Short mmCIF file of N, CA, C and O and ligand atoms in Angstrom, two decimals:
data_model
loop_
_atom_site.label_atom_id
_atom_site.label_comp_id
_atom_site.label_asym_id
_atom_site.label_seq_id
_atom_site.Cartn_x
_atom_site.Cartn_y
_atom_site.Cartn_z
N UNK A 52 -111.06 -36.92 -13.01
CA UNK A 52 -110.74 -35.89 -14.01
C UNK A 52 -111.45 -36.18 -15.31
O UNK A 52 -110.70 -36.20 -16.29
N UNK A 53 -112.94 -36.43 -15.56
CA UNK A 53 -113.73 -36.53 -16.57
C UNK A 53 -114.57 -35.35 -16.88
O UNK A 53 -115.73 -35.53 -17.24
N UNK A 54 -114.04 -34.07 -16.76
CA UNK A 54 -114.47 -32.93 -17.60
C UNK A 54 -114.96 -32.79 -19.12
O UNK A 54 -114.46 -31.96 -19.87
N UNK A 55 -115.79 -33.49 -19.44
CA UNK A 55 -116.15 -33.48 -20.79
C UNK A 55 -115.90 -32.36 -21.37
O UNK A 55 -115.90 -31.42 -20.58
N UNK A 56 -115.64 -32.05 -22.62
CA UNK A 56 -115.58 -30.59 -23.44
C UNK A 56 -117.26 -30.36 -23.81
O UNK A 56 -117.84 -29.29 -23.64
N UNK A 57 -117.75 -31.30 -24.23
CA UNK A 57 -119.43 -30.78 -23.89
C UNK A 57 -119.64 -31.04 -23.03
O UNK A 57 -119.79 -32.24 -23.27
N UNK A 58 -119.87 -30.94 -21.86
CA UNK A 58 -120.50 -31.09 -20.56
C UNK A 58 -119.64 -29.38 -20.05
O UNK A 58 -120.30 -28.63 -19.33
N UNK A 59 -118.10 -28.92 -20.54
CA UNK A 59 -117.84 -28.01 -20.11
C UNK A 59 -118.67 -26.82 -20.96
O UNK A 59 -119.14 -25.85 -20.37
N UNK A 60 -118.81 -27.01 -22.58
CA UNK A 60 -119.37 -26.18 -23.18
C UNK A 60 -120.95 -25.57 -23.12
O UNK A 60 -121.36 -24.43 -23.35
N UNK A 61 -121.75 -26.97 -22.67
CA UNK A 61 -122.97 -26.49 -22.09
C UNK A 61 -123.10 -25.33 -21.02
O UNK A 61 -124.08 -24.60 -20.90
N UNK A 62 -121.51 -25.28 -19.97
CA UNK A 62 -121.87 -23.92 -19.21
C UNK A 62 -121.90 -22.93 -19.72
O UNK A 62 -122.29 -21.96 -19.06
N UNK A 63 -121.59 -22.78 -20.82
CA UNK A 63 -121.64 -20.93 -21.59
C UNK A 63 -120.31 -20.10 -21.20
O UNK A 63 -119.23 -20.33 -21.74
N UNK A 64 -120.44 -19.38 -20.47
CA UNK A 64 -119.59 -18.48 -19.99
C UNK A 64 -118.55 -19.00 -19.15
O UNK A 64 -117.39 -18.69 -18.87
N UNK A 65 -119.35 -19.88 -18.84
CA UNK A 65 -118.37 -20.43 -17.15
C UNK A 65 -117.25 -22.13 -17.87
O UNK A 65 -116.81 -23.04 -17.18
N UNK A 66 -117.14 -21.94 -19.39
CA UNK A 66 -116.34 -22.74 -20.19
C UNK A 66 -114.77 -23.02 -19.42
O UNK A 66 -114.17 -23.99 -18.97
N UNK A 67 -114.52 -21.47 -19.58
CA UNK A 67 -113.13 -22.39 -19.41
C UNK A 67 -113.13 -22.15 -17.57
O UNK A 67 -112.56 -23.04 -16.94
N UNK A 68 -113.58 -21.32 -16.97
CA UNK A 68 -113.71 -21.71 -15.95
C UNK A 68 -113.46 -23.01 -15.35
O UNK A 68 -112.60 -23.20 -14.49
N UNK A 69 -114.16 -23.82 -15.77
CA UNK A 69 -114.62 -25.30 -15.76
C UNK A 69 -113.38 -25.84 -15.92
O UNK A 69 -112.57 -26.22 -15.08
N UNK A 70 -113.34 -25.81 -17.04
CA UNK A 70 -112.19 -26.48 -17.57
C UNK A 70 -110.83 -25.82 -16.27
O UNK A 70 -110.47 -26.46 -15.28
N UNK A 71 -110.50 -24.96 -16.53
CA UNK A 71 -109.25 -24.54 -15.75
C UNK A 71 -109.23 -25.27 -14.02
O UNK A 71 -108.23 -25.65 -13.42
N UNK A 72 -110.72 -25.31 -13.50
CA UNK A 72 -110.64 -26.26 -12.49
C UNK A 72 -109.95 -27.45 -12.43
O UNK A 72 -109.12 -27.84 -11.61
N UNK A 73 -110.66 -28.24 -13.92
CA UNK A 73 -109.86 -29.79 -13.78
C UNK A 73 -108.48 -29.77 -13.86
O UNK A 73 -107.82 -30.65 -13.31
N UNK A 74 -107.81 -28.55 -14.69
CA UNK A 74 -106.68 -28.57 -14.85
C UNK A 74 -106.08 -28.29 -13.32
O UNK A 74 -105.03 -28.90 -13.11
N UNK A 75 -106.41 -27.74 -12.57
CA UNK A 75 -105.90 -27.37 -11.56
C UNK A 75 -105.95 -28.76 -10.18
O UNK A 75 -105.23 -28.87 -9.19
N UNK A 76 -106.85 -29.46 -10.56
CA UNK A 76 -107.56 -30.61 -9.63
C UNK A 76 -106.31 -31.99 -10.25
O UNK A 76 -105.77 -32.97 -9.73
N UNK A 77 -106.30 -31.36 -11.62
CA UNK A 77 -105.56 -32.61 -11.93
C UNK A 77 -103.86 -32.71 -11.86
O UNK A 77 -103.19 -33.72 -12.08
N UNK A 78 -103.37 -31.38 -11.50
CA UNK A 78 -101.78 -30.93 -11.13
C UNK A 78 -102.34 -31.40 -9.46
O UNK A 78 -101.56 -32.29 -9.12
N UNK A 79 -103.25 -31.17 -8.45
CA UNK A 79 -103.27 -31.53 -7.51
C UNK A 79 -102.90 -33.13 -7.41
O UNK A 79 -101.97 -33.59 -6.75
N UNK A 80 -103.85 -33.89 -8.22
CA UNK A 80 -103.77 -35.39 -7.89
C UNK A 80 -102.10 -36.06 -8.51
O UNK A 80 -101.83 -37.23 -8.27
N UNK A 81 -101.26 -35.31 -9.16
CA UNK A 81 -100.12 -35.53 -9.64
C UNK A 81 -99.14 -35.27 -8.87
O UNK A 81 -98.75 -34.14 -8.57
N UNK A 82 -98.62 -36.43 -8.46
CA UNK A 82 -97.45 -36.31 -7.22
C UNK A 82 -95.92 -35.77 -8.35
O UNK A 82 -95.49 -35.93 -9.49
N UNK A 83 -95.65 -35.16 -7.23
CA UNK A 83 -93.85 -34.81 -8.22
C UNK A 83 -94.34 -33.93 -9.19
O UNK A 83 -95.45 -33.40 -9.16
N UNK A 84 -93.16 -33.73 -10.40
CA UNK A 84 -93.01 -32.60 -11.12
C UNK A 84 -93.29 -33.28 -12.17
O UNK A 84 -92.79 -34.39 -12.39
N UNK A 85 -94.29 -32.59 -13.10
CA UNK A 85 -95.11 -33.38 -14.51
C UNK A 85 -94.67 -32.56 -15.78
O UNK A 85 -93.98 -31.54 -15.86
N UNK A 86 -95.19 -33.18 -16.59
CA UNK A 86 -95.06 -32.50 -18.08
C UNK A 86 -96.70 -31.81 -18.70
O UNK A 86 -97.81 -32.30 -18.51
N UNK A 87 -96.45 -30.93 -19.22
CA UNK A 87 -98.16 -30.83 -19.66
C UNK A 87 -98.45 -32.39 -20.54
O UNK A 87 -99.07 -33.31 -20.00
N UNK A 88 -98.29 -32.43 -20.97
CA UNK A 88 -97.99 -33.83 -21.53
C UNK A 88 -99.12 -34.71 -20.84
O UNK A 88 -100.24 -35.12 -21.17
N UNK A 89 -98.01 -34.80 -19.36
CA UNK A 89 -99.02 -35.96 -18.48
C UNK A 89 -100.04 -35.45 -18.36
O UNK A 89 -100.97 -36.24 -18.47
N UNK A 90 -100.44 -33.91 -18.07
CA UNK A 90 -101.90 -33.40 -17.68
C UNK A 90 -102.88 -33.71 -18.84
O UNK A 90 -103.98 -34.22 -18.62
N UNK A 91 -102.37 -33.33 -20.30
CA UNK A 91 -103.09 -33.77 -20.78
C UNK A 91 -103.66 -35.09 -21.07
O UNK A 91 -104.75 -35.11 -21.64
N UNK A 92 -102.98 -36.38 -20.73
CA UNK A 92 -103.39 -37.38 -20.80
C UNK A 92 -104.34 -37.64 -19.69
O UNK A 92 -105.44 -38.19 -19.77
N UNK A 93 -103.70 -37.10 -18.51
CA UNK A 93 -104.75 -36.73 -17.39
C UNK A 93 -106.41 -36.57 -17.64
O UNK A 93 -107.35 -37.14 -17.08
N UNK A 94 -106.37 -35.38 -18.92
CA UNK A 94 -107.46 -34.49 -18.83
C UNK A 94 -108.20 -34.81 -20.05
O UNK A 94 -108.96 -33.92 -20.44
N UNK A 95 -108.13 -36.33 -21.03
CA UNK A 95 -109.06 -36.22 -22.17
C UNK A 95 -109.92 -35.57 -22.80
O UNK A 95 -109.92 -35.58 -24.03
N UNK A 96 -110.98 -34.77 -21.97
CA UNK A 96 -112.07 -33.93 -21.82
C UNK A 96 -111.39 -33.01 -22.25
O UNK A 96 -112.04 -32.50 -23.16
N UNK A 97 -110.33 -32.44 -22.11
CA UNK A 97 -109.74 -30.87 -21.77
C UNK A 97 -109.05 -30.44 -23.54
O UNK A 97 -108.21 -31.27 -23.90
N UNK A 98 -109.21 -29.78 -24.15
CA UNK A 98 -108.35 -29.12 -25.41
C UNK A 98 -107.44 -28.92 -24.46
O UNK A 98 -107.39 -28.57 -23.28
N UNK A 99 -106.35 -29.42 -25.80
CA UNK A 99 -104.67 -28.86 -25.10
C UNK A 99 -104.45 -27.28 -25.27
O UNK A 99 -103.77 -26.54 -24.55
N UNK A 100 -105.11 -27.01 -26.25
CA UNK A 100 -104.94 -25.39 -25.99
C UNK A 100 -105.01 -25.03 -24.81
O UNK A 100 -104.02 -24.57 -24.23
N UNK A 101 -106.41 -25.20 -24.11
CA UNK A 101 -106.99 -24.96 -22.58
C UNK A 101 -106.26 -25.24 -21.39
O UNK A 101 -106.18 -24.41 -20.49
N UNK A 102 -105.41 -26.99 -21.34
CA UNK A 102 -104.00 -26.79 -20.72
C UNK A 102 -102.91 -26.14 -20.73
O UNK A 102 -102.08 -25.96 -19.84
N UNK A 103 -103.00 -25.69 -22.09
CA UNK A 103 -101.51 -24.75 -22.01
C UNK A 103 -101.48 -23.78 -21.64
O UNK A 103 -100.47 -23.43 -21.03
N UNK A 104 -102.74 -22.70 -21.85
CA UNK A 104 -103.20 -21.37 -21.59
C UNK A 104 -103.24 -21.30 -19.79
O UNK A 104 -102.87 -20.41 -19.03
N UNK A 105 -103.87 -22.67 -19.52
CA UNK A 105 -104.26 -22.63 -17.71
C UNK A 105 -102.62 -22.75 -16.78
O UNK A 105 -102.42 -22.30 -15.65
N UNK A 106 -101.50 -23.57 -17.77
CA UNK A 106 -100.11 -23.83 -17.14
C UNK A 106 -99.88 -22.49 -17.42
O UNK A 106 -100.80 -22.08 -16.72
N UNK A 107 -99.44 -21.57 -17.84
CA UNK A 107 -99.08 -20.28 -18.66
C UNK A 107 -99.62 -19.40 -17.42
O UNK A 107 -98.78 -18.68 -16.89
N UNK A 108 -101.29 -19.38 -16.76
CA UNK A 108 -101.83 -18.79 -16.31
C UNK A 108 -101.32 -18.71 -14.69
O UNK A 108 -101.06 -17.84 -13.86
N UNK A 109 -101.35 -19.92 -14.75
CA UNK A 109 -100.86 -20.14 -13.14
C UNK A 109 -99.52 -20.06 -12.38
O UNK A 109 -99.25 -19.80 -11.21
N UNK A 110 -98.61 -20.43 -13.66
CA UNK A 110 -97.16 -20.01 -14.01
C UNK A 110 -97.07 -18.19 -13.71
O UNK A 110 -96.05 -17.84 -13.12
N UNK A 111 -97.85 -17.32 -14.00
CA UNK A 111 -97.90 -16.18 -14.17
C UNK A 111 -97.83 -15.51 -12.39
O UNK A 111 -97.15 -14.73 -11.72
N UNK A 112 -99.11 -16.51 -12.23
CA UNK A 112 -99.63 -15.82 -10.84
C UNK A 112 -98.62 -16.89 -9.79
O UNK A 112 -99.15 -17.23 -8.73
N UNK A 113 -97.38 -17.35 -10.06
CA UNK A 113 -96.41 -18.02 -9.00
C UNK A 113 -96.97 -19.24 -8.13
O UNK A 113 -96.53 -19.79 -7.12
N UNK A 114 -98.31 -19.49 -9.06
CA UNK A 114 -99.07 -20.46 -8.53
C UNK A 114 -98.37 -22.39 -8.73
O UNK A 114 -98.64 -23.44 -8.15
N UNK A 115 -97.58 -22.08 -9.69
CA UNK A 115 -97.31 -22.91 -10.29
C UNK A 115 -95.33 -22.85 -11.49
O UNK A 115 -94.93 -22.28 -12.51
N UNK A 116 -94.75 -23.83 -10.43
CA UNK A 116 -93.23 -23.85 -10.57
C UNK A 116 -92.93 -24.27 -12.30
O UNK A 116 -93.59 -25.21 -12.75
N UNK A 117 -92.19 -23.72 -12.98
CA UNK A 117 -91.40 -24.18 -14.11
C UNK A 117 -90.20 -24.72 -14.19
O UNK A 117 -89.46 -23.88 -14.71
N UNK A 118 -89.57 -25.77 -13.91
CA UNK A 118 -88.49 -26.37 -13.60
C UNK A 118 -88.07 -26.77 -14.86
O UNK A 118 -88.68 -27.67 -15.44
N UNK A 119 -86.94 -26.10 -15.46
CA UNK A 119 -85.54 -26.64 -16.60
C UNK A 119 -84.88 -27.69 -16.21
O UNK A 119 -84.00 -27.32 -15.43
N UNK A 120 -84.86 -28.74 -16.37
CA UNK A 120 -83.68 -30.06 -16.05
C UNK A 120 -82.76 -29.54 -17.16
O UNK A 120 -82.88 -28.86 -18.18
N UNK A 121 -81.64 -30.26 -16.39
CA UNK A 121 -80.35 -30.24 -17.03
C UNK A 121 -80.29 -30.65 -18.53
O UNK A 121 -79.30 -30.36 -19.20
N UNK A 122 -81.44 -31.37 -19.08
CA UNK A 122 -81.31 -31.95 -20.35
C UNK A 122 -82.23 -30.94 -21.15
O UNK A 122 -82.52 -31.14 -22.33
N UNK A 123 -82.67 -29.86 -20.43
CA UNK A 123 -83.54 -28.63 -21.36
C UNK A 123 -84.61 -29.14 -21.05
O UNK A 123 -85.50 -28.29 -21.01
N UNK A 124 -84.98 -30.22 -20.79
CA UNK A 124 -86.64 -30.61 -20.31
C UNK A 124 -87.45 -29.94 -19.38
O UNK A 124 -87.06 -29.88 -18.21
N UNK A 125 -88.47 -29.46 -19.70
CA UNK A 125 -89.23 -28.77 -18.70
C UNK A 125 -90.38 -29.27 -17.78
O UNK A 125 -91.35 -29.48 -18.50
N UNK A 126 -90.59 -29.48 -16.73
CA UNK A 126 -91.51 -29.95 -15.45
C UNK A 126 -92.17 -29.07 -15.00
O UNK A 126 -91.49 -28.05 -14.93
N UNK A 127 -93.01 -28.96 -14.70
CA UNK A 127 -93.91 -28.26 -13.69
C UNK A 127 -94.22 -28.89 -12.46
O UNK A 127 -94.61 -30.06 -12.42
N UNK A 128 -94.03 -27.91 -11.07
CA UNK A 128 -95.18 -28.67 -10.16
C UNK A 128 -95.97 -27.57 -9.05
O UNK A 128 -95.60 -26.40 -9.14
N UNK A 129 -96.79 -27.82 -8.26
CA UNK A 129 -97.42 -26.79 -7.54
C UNK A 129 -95.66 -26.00 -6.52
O UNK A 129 -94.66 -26.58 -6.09
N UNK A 130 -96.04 -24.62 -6.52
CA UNK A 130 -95.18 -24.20 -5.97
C UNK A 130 -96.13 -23.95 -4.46
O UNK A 130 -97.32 -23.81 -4.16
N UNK A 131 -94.81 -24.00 -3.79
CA UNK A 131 -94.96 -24.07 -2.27
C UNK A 131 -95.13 -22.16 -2.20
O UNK A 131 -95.72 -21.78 -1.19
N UNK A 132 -94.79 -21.30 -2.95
CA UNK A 132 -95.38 -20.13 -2.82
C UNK A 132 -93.84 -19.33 -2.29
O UNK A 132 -92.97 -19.77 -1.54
N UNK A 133 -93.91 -18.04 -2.99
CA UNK A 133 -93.04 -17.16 -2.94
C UNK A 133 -91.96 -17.68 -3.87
O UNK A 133 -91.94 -18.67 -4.61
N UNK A 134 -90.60 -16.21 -3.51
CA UNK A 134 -89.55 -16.57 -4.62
C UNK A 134 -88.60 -17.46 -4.37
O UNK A 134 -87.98 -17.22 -3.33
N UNK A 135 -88.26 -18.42 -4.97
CA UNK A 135 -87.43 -20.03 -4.62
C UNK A 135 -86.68 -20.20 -5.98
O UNK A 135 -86.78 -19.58 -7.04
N UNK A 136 -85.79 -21.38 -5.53
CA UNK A 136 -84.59 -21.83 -6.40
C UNK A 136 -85.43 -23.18 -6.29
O UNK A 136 -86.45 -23.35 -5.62
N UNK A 137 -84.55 -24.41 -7.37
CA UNK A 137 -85.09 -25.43 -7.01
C UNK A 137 -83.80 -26.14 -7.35
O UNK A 137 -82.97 -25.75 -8.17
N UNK A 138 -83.73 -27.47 -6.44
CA UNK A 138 -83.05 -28.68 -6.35
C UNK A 138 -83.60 -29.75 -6.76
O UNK A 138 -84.55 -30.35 -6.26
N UNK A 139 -82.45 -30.20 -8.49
CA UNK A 139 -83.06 -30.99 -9.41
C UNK A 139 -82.73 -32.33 -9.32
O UNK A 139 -81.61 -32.55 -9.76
N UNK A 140 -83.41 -33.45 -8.84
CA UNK A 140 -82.24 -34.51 -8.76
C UNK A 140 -82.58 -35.40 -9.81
O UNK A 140 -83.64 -35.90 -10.19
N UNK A 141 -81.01 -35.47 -10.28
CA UNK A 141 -81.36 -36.37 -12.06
C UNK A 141 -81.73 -37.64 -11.84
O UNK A 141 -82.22 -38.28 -12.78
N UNK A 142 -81.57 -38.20 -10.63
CA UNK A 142 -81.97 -39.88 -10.17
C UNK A 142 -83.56 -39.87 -10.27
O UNK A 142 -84.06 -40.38 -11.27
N UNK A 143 -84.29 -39.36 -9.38
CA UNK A 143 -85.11 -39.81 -9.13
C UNK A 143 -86.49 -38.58 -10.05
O UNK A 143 -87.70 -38.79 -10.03
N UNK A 144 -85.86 -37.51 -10.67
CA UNK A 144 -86.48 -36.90 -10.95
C UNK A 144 -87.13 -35.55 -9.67
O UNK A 144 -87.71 -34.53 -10.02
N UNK A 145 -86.89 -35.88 -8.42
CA UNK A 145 -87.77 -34.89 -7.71
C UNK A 145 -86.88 -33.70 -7.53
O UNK A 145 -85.70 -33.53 -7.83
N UNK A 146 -87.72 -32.97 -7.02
CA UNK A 146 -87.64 -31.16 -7.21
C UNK A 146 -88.04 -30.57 -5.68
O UNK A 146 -89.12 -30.36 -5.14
N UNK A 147 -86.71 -30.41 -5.24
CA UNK A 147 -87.29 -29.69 -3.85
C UNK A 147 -86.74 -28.20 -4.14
O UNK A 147 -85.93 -28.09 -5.06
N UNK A 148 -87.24 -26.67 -3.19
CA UNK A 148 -87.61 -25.78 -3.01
C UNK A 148 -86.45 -25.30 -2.19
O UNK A 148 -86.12 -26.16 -1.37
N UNK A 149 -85.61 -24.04 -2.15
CA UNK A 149 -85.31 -23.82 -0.99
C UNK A 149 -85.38 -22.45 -1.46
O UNK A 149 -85.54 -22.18 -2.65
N UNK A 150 -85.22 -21.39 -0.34
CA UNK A 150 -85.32 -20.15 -0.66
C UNK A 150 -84.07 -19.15 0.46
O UNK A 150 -84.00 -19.34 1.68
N UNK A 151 -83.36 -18.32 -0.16
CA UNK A 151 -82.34 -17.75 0.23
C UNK A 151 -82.48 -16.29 0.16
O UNK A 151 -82.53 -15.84 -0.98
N UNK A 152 -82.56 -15.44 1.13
CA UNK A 152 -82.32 -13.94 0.68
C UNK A 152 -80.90 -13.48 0.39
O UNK A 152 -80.42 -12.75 -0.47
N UNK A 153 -80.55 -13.97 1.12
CA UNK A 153 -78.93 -13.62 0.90
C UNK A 153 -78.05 -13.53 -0.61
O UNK A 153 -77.27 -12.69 -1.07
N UNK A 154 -78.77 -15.23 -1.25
CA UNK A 154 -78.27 -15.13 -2.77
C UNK A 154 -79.26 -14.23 -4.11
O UNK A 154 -78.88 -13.72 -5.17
N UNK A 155 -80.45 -14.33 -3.56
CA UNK A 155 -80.93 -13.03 -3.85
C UNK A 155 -80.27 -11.81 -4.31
O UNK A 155 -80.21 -11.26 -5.41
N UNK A 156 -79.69 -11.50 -2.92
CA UNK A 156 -79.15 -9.91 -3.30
C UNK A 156 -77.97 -9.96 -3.60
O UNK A 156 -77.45 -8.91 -3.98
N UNK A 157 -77.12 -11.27 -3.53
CA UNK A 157 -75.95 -11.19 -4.21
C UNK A 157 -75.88 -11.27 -5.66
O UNK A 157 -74.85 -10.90 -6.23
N UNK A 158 -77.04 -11.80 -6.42
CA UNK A 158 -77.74 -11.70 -7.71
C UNK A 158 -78.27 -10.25 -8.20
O UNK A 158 -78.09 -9.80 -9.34
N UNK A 159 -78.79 -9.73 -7.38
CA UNK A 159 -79.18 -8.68 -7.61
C UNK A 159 -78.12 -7.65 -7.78
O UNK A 159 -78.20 -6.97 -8.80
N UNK A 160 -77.21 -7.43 -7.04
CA UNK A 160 -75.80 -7.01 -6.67
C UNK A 160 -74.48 -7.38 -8.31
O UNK A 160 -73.73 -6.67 -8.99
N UNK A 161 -74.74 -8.43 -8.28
CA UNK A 161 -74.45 -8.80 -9.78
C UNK A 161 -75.16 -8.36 -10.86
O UNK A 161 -74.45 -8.56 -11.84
N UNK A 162 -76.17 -7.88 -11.17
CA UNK A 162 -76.67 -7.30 -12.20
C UNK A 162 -76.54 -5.52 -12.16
O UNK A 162 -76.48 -4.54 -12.90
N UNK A 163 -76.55 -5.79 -11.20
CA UNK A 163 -76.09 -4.10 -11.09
C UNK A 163 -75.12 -3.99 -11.21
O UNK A 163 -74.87 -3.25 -12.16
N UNK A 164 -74.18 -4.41 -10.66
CA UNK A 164 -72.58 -4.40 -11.53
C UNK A 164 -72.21 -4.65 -12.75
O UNK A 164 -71.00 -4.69 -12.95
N UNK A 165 -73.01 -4.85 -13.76
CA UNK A 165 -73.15 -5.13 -15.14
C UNK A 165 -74.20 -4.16 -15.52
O UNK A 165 -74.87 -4.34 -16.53
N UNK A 166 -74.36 -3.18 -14.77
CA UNK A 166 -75.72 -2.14 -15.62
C UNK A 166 -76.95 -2.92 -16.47
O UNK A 166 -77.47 -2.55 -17.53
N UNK A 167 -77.19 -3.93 -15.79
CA UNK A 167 -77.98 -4.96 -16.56
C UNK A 167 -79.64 -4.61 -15.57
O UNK A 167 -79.71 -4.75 -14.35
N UNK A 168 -80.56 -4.26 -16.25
CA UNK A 168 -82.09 -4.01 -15.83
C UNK A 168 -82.42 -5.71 -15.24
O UNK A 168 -82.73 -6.65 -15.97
N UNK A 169 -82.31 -5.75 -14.15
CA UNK A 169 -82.81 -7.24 -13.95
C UNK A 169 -84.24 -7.50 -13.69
O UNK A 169 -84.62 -7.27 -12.54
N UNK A 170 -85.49 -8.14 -14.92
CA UNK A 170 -86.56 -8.63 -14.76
C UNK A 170 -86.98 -9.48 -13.65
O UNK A 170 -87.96 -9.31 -12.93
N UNK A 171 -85.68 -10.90 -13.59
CA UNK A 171 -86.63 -11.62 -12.76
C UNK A 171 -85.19 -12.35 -12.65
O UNK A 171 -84.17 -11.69 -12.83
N UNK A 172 -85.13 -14.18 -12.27
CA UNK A 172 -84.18 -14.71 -12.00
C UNK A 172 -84.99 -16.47 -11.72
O UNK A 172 -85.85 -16.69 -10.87
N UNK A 173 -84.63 -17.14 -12.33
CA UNK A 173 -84.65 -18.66 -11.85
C UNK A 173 -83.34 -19.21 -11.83
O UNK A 173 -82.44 -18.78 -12.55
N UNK A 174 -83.18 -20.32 -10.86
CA UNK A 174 -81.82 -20.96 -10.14
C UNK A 174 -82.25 -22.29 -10.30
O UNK A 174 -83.29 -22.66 -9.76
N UNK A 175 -81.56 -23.04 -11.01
CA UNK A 175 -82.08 -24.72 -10.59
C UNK A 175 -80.43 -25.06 -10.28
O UNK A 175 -79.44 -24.52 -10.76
N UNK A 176 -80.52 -26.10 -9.33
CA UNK A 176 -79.41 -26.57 -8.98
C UNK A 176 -79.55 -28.42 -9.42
O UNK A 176 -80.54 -29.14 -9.27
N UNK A 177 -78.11 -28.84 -10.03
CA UNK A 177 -78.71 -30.23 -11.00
C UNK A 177 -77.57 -30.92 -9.69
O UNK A 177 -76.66 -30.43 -9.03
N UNK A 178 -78.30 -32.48 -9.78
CA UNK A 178 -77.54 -33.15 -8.68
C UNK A 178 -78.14 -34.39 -8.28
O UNK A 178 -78.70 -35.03 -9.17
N UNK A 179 -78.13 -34.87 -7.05
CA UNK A 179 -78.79 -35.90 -6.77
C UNK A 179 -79.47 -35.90 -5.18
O UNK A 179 -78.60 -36.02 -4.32
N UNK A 180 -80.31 -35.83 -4.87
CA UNK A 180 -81.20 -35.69 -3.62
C UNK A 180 -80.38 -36.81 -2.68
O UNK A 180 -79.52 -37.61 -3.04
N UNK A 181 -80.97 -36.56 -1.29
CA UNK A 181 -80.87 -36.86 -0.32
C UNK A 181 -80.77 -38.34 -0.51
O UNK A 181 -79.80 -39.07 -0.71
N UNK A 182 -82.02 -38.56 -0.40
CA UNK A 182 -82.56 -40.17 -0.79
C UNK A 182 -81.40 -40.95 -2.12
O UNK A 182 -80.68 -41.95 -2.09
N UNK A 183 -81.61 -40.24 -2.87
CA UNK A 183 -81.04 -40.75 -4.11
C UNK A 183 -79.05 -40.74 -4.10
O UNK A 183 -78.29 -41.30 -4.88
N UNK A 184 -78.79 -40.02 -3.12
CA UNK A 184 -77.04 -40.37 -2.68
C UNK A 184 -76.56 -39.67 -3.77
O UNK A 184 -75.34 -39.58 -3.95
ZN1 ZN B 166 -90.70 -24.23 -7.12
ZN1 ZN B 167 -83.56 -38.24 -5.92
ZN1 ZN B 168 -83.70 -16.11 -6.25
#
């Protein structure tokens, strides 16, 4: 992950291109759920602007999970794809995926019973994993 900012700026056009690769190469080589934080230490080469804009970006396109811990702290990690809840475990820190239609529409079902326009919906569940007991 040695993306220089001149070595990215010499491409011209293809700038943040570039750049948004490493960012993306460097959430790959990051096991578990990170902070931009870590990416940027990750990414020396990289303006933090350019990380934040590329987390933001990928966040957008469901490419990429936003996980709230219980303490308001926020994680990111690659999402396994489609709409999911996540299971937070305060031990060890990891973040597994599960996905339910059922609570879905009982959510959905709840906002409509409140005449409430429902945008969207995230679920984290706080606890302790498998492993972690
Ligand atoms: Zn997720
Ligand atoms: Zn755990
Ligand atoms: Zn849901």
């Amino acid at each position: 992950m040695t993306v220089a900012e001149d070595t990215a700026v010499s491409l011209a056009g293809h700038r943040v291109t570039a750049a948004r690769r490493a960012v993306l190469e460097a959430m790959r080589a990051t096991p578990g759920p990170f902070t931009v934080e870590d990416l940027c230490a990750a990414l020396p080469g990289v303006g933090r602007a350019t990380v934040f804009r590329t987390v933001k970006l990928l966040q957008e396109h469901d490419v990429l999970c936003r996980v709230v811990l219980e303490d308001g702290g926020v994680r990111y990690q690659l999402s396994t794809g489609g709409h999911h809840h996540h299971l937070v475990c305060s031990r060890c820190g990891g973040v597994q995926e599960f996905a339910d239609p059922a609570l879905d529409l009982l959510i959905q079902q709840n906002a409509r019973a409140a005449a409430f326009a429902l945008d969207g919906h995230s679920l984290e569940l706080y606890g302790r994993c498998a492993a972690c007991g």
